[in-house]
Tab-separated table of C-alpha atoms in Angstrom:
chain	number	residue	atom	x	y	z
D	1	UNK	CA	-9.299	107.382	12.470
D	2	UNK	CA	-10.876	108.342	15.739
D	3	UNK	CA	-13.875	106.494	17.073
D	4	UNK	CA	-17.290	107.993	16.418
D	5	UNK	CA	-18.381	108.412	20.018
D	6	UNK	CA	-17.246	111.678	21.509
D	7	UNK	CA	-15.327	111.606	24.761
D	8	UNK	CA	-17.295	109.188	26.880
D	9	UNK	CA	-17.329	109.970	30.612
D	10	UNK	CA	-15.642	107.397	32.784
D	11	UNK	CA	-18.396	106.926	35.400
D	12	UNK	CA	-16.487	108.645	38.163
D	13	UNK	CA	-13.369	107.026	37.035
D	14	UNK	CA	-8.206	109.109	19.389
D	15	UNK	CA	7.749	112.595	-10.564
D	16	UNK	CA	5.705	114.725	-12.524
D	17	UNK	CA	5.133	114.319	-16.199
D	18	UNK	CA	7.320	117.329	-16.920
D	19	UNK	CA	5.845	120.831	-16.882
D	20	UNK	CA	4.823	121.585	-20.420
D	21	UNK	CA	4.556	125.250	-21.337
D	22	UNK	CA	1.260	124.893	-23.232
D	23	UNK	CA	-1.991	125.152	-21.256
D	24	UNK	CA	-3.653	121.933	-20.234
D	25	UNK	CA	-7.001	122.846	-21.751
D	26	UNK	CA	-8.510	125.196	-24.273
D	27	UNK	CA	-10.802	127.715	-22.609
D	28	UNK	CA	-13.502	129.897	-24.109
D	29	UNK	CA	-12.327	133.311	-25.268
D	30	UNK	CA	-12.358	135.778	-22.386
D	31	UNK	CA	-12.506	133.086	-19.709
D	32	UNK	CA	-10.213	133.674	-16.750
D	33	UNK	CA	-7.631	130.902	-16.464
D	34	UNK	CA	-6.928	129.350	-13.078
D	35	UNK	CA	-3.422	129.138	-11.718
D	36	UNK	CA	-0.979	127.193	-13.858
D	37	UNK	CA	1.099	124.421	-12.345
D	38	UNK	CA	4.545	125.709	-11.487
D	39	UNK	CA	7.371	124.294	-13.653
D	40	UNK	CA	9.414	121.669	-11.837
D	41	UNK	CA	13.169	122.178	-11.947
D	42	UNK	CA	14.160	119.378	-9.588
D	43	UNK	CA	15.609	116.110	-10.779
D	44	UNK	CA	13.197	113.141	-10.924
D	45	UNK	CA	12.849	111.483	-7.551
D	46	UNK	CA	13.656	108.041	-8.980
D	47	UNK	CA	16.026	106.925	-11.712
D	48	UNK	CA	13.549	105.314	-14.079
D	49	UNK	CA	11.221	102.373	-13.742
D	50	UNK	CA	13.997	99.980	-12.742
D	51	UNK	CA	15.268	102.062	-9.822
D	52	UNK	CA	15.681	99.551	-6.952
D	53	UNK	CA	14.300	102.167	-4.540
D	54	UNK	CA	10.870	101.623	-6.093
D	55	UNK	CA	10.875	98.042	-4.834
D	56	UNK	CA	9.959	99.369	-1.387
D	57	UNK	CA	6.515	100.123	-2.828
D	58	UNK	CA	5.851	96.704	-4.345
D	59	UNK	CA	2.398	95.540	-3.252
D	60	UNK	CA	-0.006	92.701	-3.908
D	61	UNK	CA	-3.278	94.574	-4.524
D	62	UNK	CA	-6.559	92.753	-3.958
D	63	UNK	CA	-10.212	93.390	-4.720
D	64	UNK	CA	-11.932	94.659	-1.616
D	65	UNK	CA	-14.602	92.467	-0.045
D	66	UNK	CA	-16.469	95.437	1.456
D	67	UNK	CA	-16.069	98.215	-1.128
D	68	UNK	CA	-15.183	96.490	-4.426
D	69	UNK	CA	-15.976	99.552	-6.547
D	70	UNK	CA	-12.686	101.272	-5.721
D	71	UNK	CA	-9.217	100.067	-6.598
D	72	UNK	CA	-8.034	97.690	-9.303
D	73	UNK	CA	-5.979	94.624	-8.314
D	74	UNK	CA	-4.386	94.722	-11.772
D	75	UNK	CA	-2.444	97.876	-10.861
D	76	UNK	CA	0.416	98.115	-8.371
D	77	UNK	CA	1.237	101.821	-8.004
D	78	UNK	CA	4.896	102.422	-7.156
D	79	UNK	CA	5.318	106.205	-7.204
D	80	UNK	CA	2.992	109.165	-7.651
D	81	UNK	CA	4.494	112.489	-8.727
D	82	UNK	CA	1.825	115.172	-8.395
D	83	UNK	CA	2.137	118.818	-9.452
D	84	UNK	CA	-1.007	120.549	-8.286
D	85	UNK	CA	-2.217	124.147	-8.422
D	86	UNK	CA	-5.243	125.333	-6.483
D	87	UNK	CA	-7.006	128.571	-7.392
D	88	UNK	CA	-9.218	129.419	-4.397
D	89	UNK	CA	-11.020	132.230	-6.224
D	90	UNK	CA	-12.071	130.048	-9.154
D	91	UNK	CA	-12.194	126.871	-7.021
D	92	UNK	CA	-10.261	125.034	-9.725
D	93	UNK	CA	-7.622	122.353	-9.217
D	94	UNK	CA	-5.107	121.887	-12.041
D	95	UNK	CA	-2.810	118.900	-12.043
D	96	UNK	CA	-0.017	117.191	-13.908
D	97	UNK	CA	0.648	113.689	-12.671
D	98	UNK	CA	3.090	110.900	-13.385
D	99	UNK	CA	2.490	107.426	-11.998
D	100	UNK	CA	5.134	104.716	-12.080
D	101	UNK	CA	3.351	101.388	-11.829
D	102	UNK	CA	3.645	97.644	-12.137
D	103	UNK	CA	0.983	95.581	-13.872
D	104	UNK	CA	0.001	92.462	-11.937
D	105	UNK	CA	-1.519	90.776	-14.999
D	106	UNK	CA	-1.527	90.600	-18.793
D	107	UNK	CA	-4.191	92.980	-20.063
D	108	UNK	CA	-5.061	95.516	-22.751
D	109	UNK	CA	-5.993	98.291	-20.325
D	110	UNK	CA	-5.242	99.867	-16.964
D	111	UNK	CA	-7.864	101.296	-14.627
D	112	UNK	CA	-7.515	104.020	-12.023
D	113	UNK	CA	-9.977	105.931	-9.862
D	114	UNK	CA	-10.506	109.629	-10.677
D	115	UNK	CA	-13.461	111.861	-9.897
D	116	UNK	CA	-15.634	112.808	-12.888
D	117	UNK	CA	-15.347	116.398	-11.628
D	118	UNK	CA	-11.734	116.389	-12.860
D	119	UNK	CA	-11.568	116.542	-16.650
D	120	UNK	CA	-8.626	114.691	-18.200
D	121	UNK	CA	-6.801	116.477	-21.013
D	122	UNK	CA	-4.428	113.745	-22.176
D	123	UNK	CA	-2.970	110.423	-21.047
D	124	UNK	CA	0.492	109.171	-21.987
D	125	UNK	CA	2.045	105.754	-21.363
D	126	UNK	CA	5.827	105.630	-21.652
D	127	UNK	CA	5.703	108.972	-23.436
D	128	UNK	CA	3.118	108.010	-26.066
D	129	UNK	CA	-0.383	109.470	-26.011
D	130	UNK	CA	-3.009	106.734	-25.667
D	131	UNK	CA	-6.785	106.454	-25.761
D	132	UNK	CA	-8.782	106.465	-22.572
D	133	UNK	CA	-12.326	106.622	-21.272
D	134	UNK	CA	-13.531	108.360	-18.129
D	135	UNK	CA	-16.991	107.316	-17.017
D	136	UNK	CA	-18.003	108.048	-13.473
D	137	UNK	CA	-14.866	107.622	-11.386
D	138	UNK	CA	-13.414	104.908	-13.665
D	139	UNK	CA	-10.468	106.134	-15.725
D	140	UNK	CA	-9.693	103.321	-18.186
D	141	UNK	CA	-6.431	103.665	-20.112
D	142	UNK	CA	-6.149	101.649	-23.329
D	143	UNK	CA	-2.672	100.122	-23.440
D	144	UNK	CA	-1.181	96.634	-23.578
D	145	UNK	CA	0.504	95.552	-20.363
D	146	UNK	CA	2.160	92.334	-19.232
D	147	UNK	CA	2.413	90.793	-15.799
D	148	UNK	CA	5.238	92.390	-13.775
D	149	UNK	CA	5.844	94.945	-16.522
D	150	UNK	CA	6.566	98.474	-15.296
D	151	UNK	CA	5.111	101.548	-16.974
D	152	UNK	CA	5.096	105.335	-16.717
D	153	UNK	CA	1.609	106.801	-16.978
D	154	UNK	CA	1.254	110.584	-17.204
D	155	UNK	CA	-1.897	112.662	-17.362
D	156	UNK	CA	-3.203	116.204	-17.073
D	157	UNK	CA	-6.446	117.118	-15.353
D	158	UNK	CA	-8.464	120.112	-14.243
D	159	UNK	CA	-11.745	120.794	-12.493
D	160	UNK	CA	-13.572	121.699	-9.314
D	161	UNK	CA	-13.088	118.816	-6.873
D	162	UNK	CA	-16.020	117.739	-4.752
D	163	UNK	CA	-16.154	115.324	-1.820
D	164	UNK	CA	-18.074	112.065	-2.107
D	165	UNK	CA	-20.541	110.508	0.348
D	166	UNK	CA	-18.923	108.424	3.076
D	167	UNK	CA	-20.393	104.955	3.789
D	168	UNK	CA	-21.045	105.733	7.434
D	169	UNK	CA	-23.621	106.861	9.960
D	170	UNK	CA	-21.040	108.597	12.127
D	171	UNK	CA	-21.682	112.128	13.284
D	172	UNK	CA	-18.183	113.562	12.803
D	173	UNK	CA	-17.992	113.117	9.016
D	174	UNK	CA	-20.436	112.456	6.183
D	175	UNK	CA	-18.226	112.931	3.117
D	176	UNK	CA	-14.731	111.916	2.024
D	177	UNK	CA	-12.085	113.536	-0.129
D	178	UNK	CA	-11.332	117.090	-1.200
D	179	UNK	CA	-13.299	119.620	0.852
D	180	UNK	CA	-13.400	123.350	0.046
D	181	UNK	CA	-14.271	125.893	2.720
D	182	UNK	CA	-16.000	129.257	2.126
D	183	UNK	CA	-12.668	131.142	2.289
D	184	UNK	CA	-11.168	128.911	-0.428
D	185	UNK	CA	-9.009	126.881	1.941
D	186	UNK	CA	-9.143	123.118	1.445
D	187	UNK	CA	-8.455	119.843	3.217
D	188	UNK	CA	-8.912	116.115	2.722
D	189	UNK	CA	-9.770	113.025	4.739
D	190	UNK	CA	-10.470	109.903	2.715
D	191	UNK	CA	-10.991	106.708	4.648
D	192	UNK	CA	-12.046	104.231	3.239
D	193	UNK	CA	-11.769	106.001	-0.130
D	194	UNK	CA	-11.887	109.454	-1.678
D	195	UNK	CA	-8.289	110.171	-2.700
D	196	UNK	CA	-9.665	109.934	-6.241
D	197	UNK	CA	-11.400	113.272	-5.695
D	198	UNK	CA	-8.053	115.044	-6.208
D	199	UNK	CA	-5.768	112.754	-8.245
D	200	UNK	CA	-5.843	109.585	-10.356
D	201	UNK	CA	-5.136	106.726	-7.978
D	202	UNK	CA	-5.499	103.046	-7.259
D	203	UNK	CA	-7.661	103.914	-4.273
D	204	UNK	CA	-7.330	100.820	-2.131
D	205	UNK	CA	-5.454	100.073	1.117
D	206	UNK	CA	-3.658	97.043	-0.341
D	207	UNK	CA	-1.651	99.240	-2.743
D	208	UNK	CA	1.049	101.347	-1.098
D	209	UNK	CA	3.150	103.813	-3.086
D	210	UNK	CA	5.829	106.476	-2.728
D	211	UNK	CA	4.926	110.142	-3.268
D	212	UNK	CA	6.327	113.485	-4.363
D	213	UNK	CA	3.817	116.337	-4.266
D	214	UNK	CA	4.157	119.986	-5.266
D	215	UNK	CA	1.337	122.385	-4.405
D	216	UNK	CA	1.063	125.907	-5.850
D	217	UNK	CA	-1.315	128.403	-4.248
D	218	UNK	CA	-1.623	132.196	-4.065
D	219	UNK	CA	-0.021	133.812	-1.036
D	220	UNK	CA	-0.696	133.905	1.894
D	221	UNK	CA	-1.906	130.314	1.402
D	222	UNK	CA	0.475	127.385	1.837
D	223	UNK	CA	0.039	123.830	0.588
D	224	UNK	CA	0.682	121.089	3.161
D	225	UNK	CA	1.034	117.363	2.415
D	226	UNK	CA	2.649	114.175	3.738
D	227	UNK	CA	6.319	113.643	4.334
D	228	UNK	CA	9.242	116.062	4.366
D	229	UNK	CA	8.941	119.645	3.160
D	230	UNK	CA	11.909	119.726	0.782
D	231	UNK	CA	11.400	123.076	-0.948
D	232	UNK	CA	9.399	126.294	-0.793
D	233	UNK	CA	9.479	128.890	-3.567
D	234	UNK	CA	7.679	132.228	-3.789
D	235	UNK	CA	7.301	134.280	-6.963
D	236	UNK	CA	4.698	136.589	-8.488
D	237	UNK	CA	2.390	136.216	-5.524
D	238	UNK	CA	2.413	132.411	-5.677
D	239	UNK	CA	3.862	129.946	-3.193
D	240	UNK	CA	4.915	126.408	-4.153
D	241	UNK	CA	5.709	123.798	-1.520
D	242	UNK	CA	7.265	120.460	-2.444
D	243	UNK	CA	6.825	117.379	-0.268
D	244	UNK	CA	8.637	114.032	-0.393
D	245	UNK	CA	7.243	110.891	1.257
D	246	UNK	CA	10.079	108.383	1.452
D	247	UNK	CA	8.030	105.497	2.863
D	248	UNK	CA	5.179	103.890	0.871
D	249	UNK	CA	1.664	104.830	1.934
D	250	UNK	CA	-1.848	103.680	1.088
D	251	UNK	CA	-4.010	106.303	-0.617
D	252	UNK	CA	-6.354	106.689	2.352
D	253	UNK	CA	-3.340	107.767	4.418
D	254	UNK	CA	-2.509	110.714	2.153
D	255	UNK	CA	-3.423	114.281	3.027
D	256	UNK	CA	-3.355	117.674	1.369
D	257	UNK	CA	-4.527	121.029	2.658
D	258	UNK	CA	-4.255	124.617	1.495
D	259	UNK	CA	-4.794	127.703	3.605
D	260	UNK	CA	-3.139	130.500	5.545
D	261	UNK	CA	-1.049	128.231	7.766
D	262	UNK	CA	1.588	129.033	10.356
D	263	UNK	CA	4.313	126.470	11.053
D	264	UNK	CA	5.583	125.699	14.552
D	265	UNK	CA	8.487	123.267	14.883
D	266	UNK	CA	9.248	120.866	17.706
D	267	UNK	CA	11.281	117.709	18.334
D	268	UNK	CA	10.708	114.507	20.269
D	269	UNK	CA	13.068	113.242	22.950
D	270	UNK	CA	14.250	110.616	20.451
D	271	UNK	CA	15.093	113.271	17.851
D	272	UNK	CA	12.062	113.020	15.550
D	273	UNK	CA	11.375	116.443	13.972
D	274	UNK	CA	7.754	117.508	14.506
D	275	UNK	CA	5.815	120.171	12.611
D	276	UNK	CA	2.514	121.720	13.661
D	277	UNK	CA	0.574	123.381	10.827
D	278	UNK	CA	-2.157	125.572	12.300
D	279	UNK	CA	-4.390	128.135	10.538
D	280	UNK	CA	-3.241	131.638	11.394
D	281	UNK	CA	-6.539	132.667	12.968
D	282	UNK	CA	-6.518	129.588	15.250
D	283	UNK	CA	-2.949	129.822	16.535
D	284	UNK	CA	-4.021	129.258	20.132
D	285	UNK	CA	-4.616	125.623	19.173
D	286	UNK	CA	-0.882	125.126	18.666
D	287	UNK	CA	-0.567	125.087	22.459
D	288	UNK	CA	-2.931	122.120	22.626
D	289	UNK	CA	-0.445	120.087	20.577
D	290	UNK	CA	2.467	120.666	22.965
D	291	UNK	CA	2.072	117.233	24.678
D	292	UNK	CA	2.784	115.452	21.358
D	293	UNK	CA	6.445	114.608	22.174
D	294	UNK	CA	5.347	113.129	25.506
D	295	UNK	CA	2.732	110.977	23.786
D	296	UNK	CA	5.275	109.819	21.211
D	297	UNK	CA	7.748	108.884	23.954
D	298	UNK	CA	5.024	106.850	25.682
D	299	UNK	CA	4.385	104.877	22.488
D	300	UNK	CA	8.062	104.425	21.622
D	301	UNK	CA	8.622	102.803	25.001
D	302	UNK	CA	5.961	100.218	24.128
D	303	UNK	CA	6.339	99.847	20.353
D	304	UNK	CA	9.931	100.773	19.630
D	305	UNK	CA	11.322	103.679	17.604
D	306	UNK	CA	8.903	105.795	15.581
D	307	UNK	CA	8.921	104.089	12.157
D	308	UNK	CA	9.146	107.153	9.864
D	309	UNK	CA	11.564	110.024	9.273
D	310	UNK	CA	9.214	112.941	9.915
D	311	UNK	CA	6.080	113.735	11.887
D	312	UNK	CA	3.563	116.538	11.624
D	313	UNK	CA	0.089	117.534	12.741
D	314	UNK	CA	-2.146	119.467	10.362
D	315	UNK	CA	-5.247	121.202	11.734
D	316	UNK	CA	-8.276	121.571	9.464
D	317	UNK	CA	-11.891	122.685	9.704
D	318	UNK	CA	-13.311	119.257	10.515
D	319	UNK	CA	-14.781	117.468	13.509
D	320	UNK	CA	-12.843	114.259	12.872
D	321	UNK	CA	-9.240	113.091	12.854
D	322	UNK	CA	-7.128	110.841	10.672
D	323	UNK	CA	-3.781	109.057	11.011
D	324	UNK	CA	-2.529	110.345	7.663
D	325	UNK	CA	1.003	109.014	7.360
D	326	UNK	CA	3.670	111.313	8.855
D	327	UNK	CA	1.231	114.284	8.782
D	328	UNK	CA	-1.730	113.628	11.085
D	329	UNK	CA	-4.883	115.499	10.048
D	330	UNK	CA	-7.021	116.730	12.949
D	331	UNK	CA	-10.166	118.774	13.233
D	332	UNK	CA	-9.987	121.968	15.266
D	333	UNK	CA	-12.077	120.936	18.266
D	334	UNK	CA	-11.037	120.562	21.879
D	335	UNK	CA	-11.688	116.839	21.591
D	336	UNK	CA	-9.814	116.140	18.345
D	337	UNK	CA	-6.781	118.119	19.534
D	338	UNK	CA	-6.728	116.440	22.963
D	339	UNK	CA	-3.654	114.407	23.992
D	340	UNK	CA	-5.677	111.167	23.957
D	341	UNK	CA	-6.696	111.654	20.326
D	342	UNK	CA	-3.157	112.630	19.339
D	343	UNK	CA	-1.831	109.451	20.992
D	344	UNK	CA	-4.467	107.415	19.147
D	345	UNK	CA	-3.373	108.797	15.761
D	346	UNK	CA	0.298	108.439	16.656
D	347	UNK	CA	-0.271	104.784	17.581
D	348	UNK	CA	-1.595	104.187	14.088
D	349	UNK	CA	1.827	104.975	12.672
D	350	UNK	CA	2.864	101.514	13.858
D	351	UNK	CA	-0.513	99.770	13.728
D	352	UNK	CA	-2.157	101.022	10.532
D	353	UNK	CA	0.476	103.021	8.665
D	354	UNK	CA	3.616	100.867	8.938
D	355	UNK	CA	1.444	97.790	8.483
D	356	UNK	CA	-2.272	97.946	7.779
D	357	UNK	CA	-5.137	95.887	6.390
D	358	UNK	CA	-5.208	94.712	2.786
D	359	UNK	CA	-9.021	94.643	2.892
D	360	UNK	CA	-11.434	97.025	4.597
D	361	UNK	CA	-13.038	94.070	6.360
D	362	UNK	CA	-10.032	94.215	8.661
D	363	UNK	CA	-10.259	97.826	9.777
D	364	UNK	CA	-10.273	96.371	13.299
D	365	UNK	CA	-6.578	95.650	12.785
D	366	UNK	CA	-5.887	99.394	12.825
D	367	UNK	CA	-8.432	100.644	15.281
D	368	UNK	CA	-8.405	98.002	17.993
D	369	UNK	CA	-4.738	98.377	18.868
D	370	UNK	CA	-4.739	102.175	18.532
D	371	UNK	CA	-7.762	102.283	20.832
D	372	UNK	CA	-6.093	99.990	23.354
D	373	UNK	CA	-2.895	102.044	23.389
D	374	UNK	CA	-4.980	105.180	23.776
D	375	UNK	CA	-6.653	103.538	26.755
D	376	UNK	CA	-3.272	102.737	28.262
D	377	UNK	CA	-2.262	106.382	27.837
D	378	UNK	CA	-5.480	107.616	29.442
D	379	UNK	CA	-5.025	105.286	32.402
D	380	UNK	CA	-1.421	106.438	32.825
D	381	UNK	CA	-2.562	110.053	33.009
D	382	UNK	CA	-5.506	109.624	35.386
D	383	UNK	CA	-6.466	107.937	38.629
D	384	UNK	CA	-7.949	104.733	37.204
D	385	UNK	CA	-6.366	101.532	35.936
D	386	UNK	CA	-6.475	99.984	32.484
D	387	UNK	CA	-8.585	97.174	33.958
D	388	UNK	CA	-11.154	99.679	35.201
D	389	UNK	CA	-11.237	101.377	31.803
D	390	UNK	CA	-11.749	98.045	30.053
D	391	UNK	CA	-14.601	97.240	32.424
D	392	UNK	CA	-16.248	100.494	31.433
D	393	UNK	CA	-15.784	99.912	27.702
D	394	UNK	CA	-17.188	96.407	28.115
D	395	UNK	CA	-20.359	97.870	29.624
D	396	UNK	CA	-21.488	99.159	26.220
D	397	UNK	CA	-19.450	97.138	23.671
D	398	UNK	CA	-22.177	94.550	23.099
D	399	UNK	CA	-24.593	97.317	22.153
D	400	UNK	CA	-22.134	98.725	19.598
D	401	UNK	CA	-21.574	95.245	18.147
D	402	UNK	CA	-25.321	94.663	17.837
D	403	UNK	CA	-25.834	98.005	16.074
D	404	UNK	CA	-23.124	97.718	13.394
D	405	UNK	CA	-22.125	94.047	13.338
D	406	UNK	CA	-19.062	92.116	14.491
D	407	UNK	CA	-15.774	94.013	14.141
D	408	UNK	CA	-14.567	91.895	11.190
D	409	UNK	CA	-18.002	91.439	9.599
D	410	UNK	CA	-19.543	94.881	9.902
D	411	UNK	CA	-22.356	96.393	7.863
D	412	UNK	CA	-20.713	98.208	4.876
D	413	UNK	CA	-23.022	101.189	5.474
D	414	UNK	CA	-21.557	101.670	8.971
D	415	UNK	CA	-17.881	102.209	8.215
D	416	UNK	CA	-15.771	103.250	11.178
D	417	UNK	CA	-18.407	102.836	13.849
D	418	UNK	CA	-17.511	102.067	17.453
D	419	UNK	CA	-17.749	98.297	16.935
D	420	UNK	CA	-14.322	98.242	15.245
D	421	UNK	CA	-12.734	100.165	18.127
D	422	UNK	CA	-13.940	98.957	21.497
D	423	UNK	CA	-14.428	95.224	20.887
D	424	UNK	CA	-10.958	94.723	19.371
D	425	UNK	CA	-9.420	96.850	22.148
D	426	UNK	CA	-11.074	94.601	24.724
D	427	UNK	CA	-9.816	91.595	22.755
D	428	UNK	CA	-6.211	92.788	22.971
D	429	UNK	CA	-6.581	93.347	26.714
D	430	UNK	CA	-7.876	89.799	27.159
D	431	UNK	CA	-4.949	88.463	25.136
D	432	UNK	CA	-2.579	90.475	27.310
D	433	UNK	CA	-4.101	88.875	30.410
D	434	UNK	CA	-3.768	85.439	28.853
D	435	UNK	CA	-0.203	85.739	27.541
D	436	UNK	CA	1.234	87.972	30.241
D	437	UNK	CA	2.797	91.380	29.723
D	438	UNK	CA	6.231	90.224	28.575
D	439	UNK	CA	5.078	88.037	25.683
D	440	UNK	CA	2.111	90.222	24.760
D	441	UNK	CA	4.120	93.411	24.344
D	442	UNK	CA	6.915	91.523	22.610
D	443	UNK	CA	4.386	90.497	19.947
D	444	UNK	CA	2.696	93.909	19.787
D	445	UNK	CA	6.090	95.434	19.069
D	446	UNK	CA	7.268	92.723	16.663
D	447	UNK	CA	4.201	92.658	14.391
D	448	UNK	CA	4.715	96.095	12.766
D	449	UNK	CA	8.505	95.829	12.869
D	450	UNK	CA	8.490	92.515	10.991
D	451	UNK	CA	5.823	93.615	8.497
D	452	UNK	CA	7.068	97.118	7.779
D	453	UNK	CA	5.693	98.791	4.635
D	454	UNK	CA	3.219	95.983	3.974
D	455	UNK	CA	-0.454	95.164	4.321
D	456	UNK	CA	-1.955	92.070	5.869
D	457	UNK	CA	-5.136	90.018	6.100
D	458	UNK	CA	-7.235	88.496	8.877
D	459	UNK	CA	-5.772	85.051	8.258
D	460	UNK	CA	-2.195	86.328	8.210
D	461	UNK	CA	-2.259	88.309	11.439
D	462	UNK	CA	-4.228	85.732	13.423
D	463	UNK	CA	-1.962	82.901	12.226
D	464	UNK	CA	1.116	84.964	13.098
D	465	UNK	CA	-0.058	85.580	16.662
D	466	UNK	CA	-0.863	81.890	17.055
D	467	UNK	CA	2.540	80.819	15.802
D	468	UNK	CA	4.530	83.357	17.785
D	469	UNK	CA	2.609	82.811	21.017
D	470	UNK	CA	2.799	79.026	20.732
D	471	UNK	CA	-0.978	78.769	21.123
D	472	UNK	CA	-3.867	78.132	18.773
D	473	UNK	CA	-5.634	81.490	18.976
D	474	UNK	CA	-7.935	80.970	15.992
D	475	UNK	CA	-11.011	80.371	18.137
D	476	UNK	CA	-10.151	83.335	20.355
D	477	UNK	CA	-9.867	85.733	17.413
D	478	UNK	CA	-12.960	84.359	15.669
D	479	UNK	CA	-15.077	84.792	18.788
D	480	UNK	CA	-13.999	88.379	19.341
D	481	UNK	CA	-13.952	89.515	15.712
D	482	UNK	CA	-16.721	87.491	14.062
D	483	UNK	CA	-19.046	86.792	16.981
D	484	UNK	CA	-22.476	88.398	17.173
D	485	UNK	CA	-22.072	88.991	20.913
D	486	UNK	CA	-19.198	90.054	23.121
D	487	UNK	CA	-17.255	87.021	24.390
D	488	UNK	CA	-17.024	86.369	28.100
D	489	UNK	CA	-14.048	88.104	29.667
D	490	UNK	CA	-11.583	86.570	32.075
C-alpha cells in the first residue's frame, strides 16, 4: 500500500462447488431475481485434496497480535474456487464457493470470516450438508476435523456487500472491502482485512492460498481479478471472465472489480505480459501507465526476475493504491498513477507478495523496502541523490514515529500510517551504508528468492539478516523498529 502522505515536495531537491441448476435462495413471489452464477464447464483446477500442486499453498497460520478478530489459525486455506455474479441494478452479489483446506488442529468446527451482509444458503463438507452458524462476520461450520486432515468446504451465499471501517486515520481510505459506486461498478481494497466482505475466507496474512475466480456481470461490464485471464464468454447479455492465480496469495492481496473496462496490453523487456484495465471514460489514464515496463526493469536489475507469471494494473475510483498480487489496484488520481507509485507497488511483488509478514505487527517488512526502492527510483529519475532524499525523509520521520508509534509497535488504530514507511526505509539505507552495496543488495535480492510463497516474522527476518551478514544486527533492528525515537544516523 502507498504511504498516507501525498507527494511531499523535496525542498528544492508508492474450484467451485459445481453449478447447481436450482436457485440458491427462495425469494418472495414477484421479487426480481439477481443474476445467476454462470455454470462452470471447465475441469477442476486441482485433482482432489491430495493434488501435490496444493502443497505450494501450505501455510502455518497464526493469531494476529494486532487484529486478532480476523482469521483462524486452525484453518490453512489451500485453494479458493469462487463463482460470483454481480447484479449492478439490484446491487446483489451471488456466489458459489469451494474451499480446499487443511486443518491445523483436532476440532469439532471450522471458522471462516464472512460478512453478515452475505446470507449463507447451505454449507457442505466433503459433499455432505452440515450445520453452521453465522453471527457477525464469524461463519462457524460444525464438522469434525483432525490435524493435517484435508477437507472440501462448499457454500452458497447472496447479499448486498458493504465495506467495513478501516482501522486507520489516513486520508486516502476510510473503509475496506467491497465498494459499490453510484453507476453499479465495484472495486475492492482490503488491507489489513476486508476480503470477507465478498467471500468466505481465512482473512489473515499468514494464510496464503491459490485461487480460481469467475465473475459474471451484464455487458458492457467486465469482471477483473488477480492472475491470468483464462476465459471470457458472452451470452444473453452477460459476460463471464475466469481468472487463475497460480501462485498462493494472502487474502489482503486479492482484488476484484466490475465495470466498463477497456484492456490495453503491453510487455516488459524481460517478456512479462502486462495488462492495463482502465474504465472506458478514463482512457487517457492508460497513457500514465506507459512507464510501467521501465519501472519493472529497474526493479528486476536490483531484485532479480519478476517472481510471478503475469502482471496487470487495475484502475478504480479510489484515492489509494494497493499491491494486489499480479493485478495492482490503483486509484485514478495523478498521484496514484504516477511512475513512483507504480514502482512502489511493483516492488511489493518481491517484498510483500512473494514473501510478506505473518502478523500485521510487521507491516514494516512490506512498506520499508518498497519505500526505499521507490526512493531509489525517484533519485534515479531526478537531480538529487538517494542520500539527499534520505536526509529529507529523516527531517520528519521522528514526528511520524511519535504520532503513530514505532514501526513494529504501532497503535492499532493507525494502520498504514507514515511511521511504517519512512523509518524502515531509513533503516535499510543505514544498513546499506554499513554493509556496503555488494552485500546489502545481495541480501535484499536473496530474502524474497529464498522465502518464496511464504510469510515471515520479526524474529525470522532479523535473525536471517544477522546470520547472512555475519553481524549481530538485533540491536540495530530493535532500535529502528521498536524505538520511540529515530536512531542516530551514520
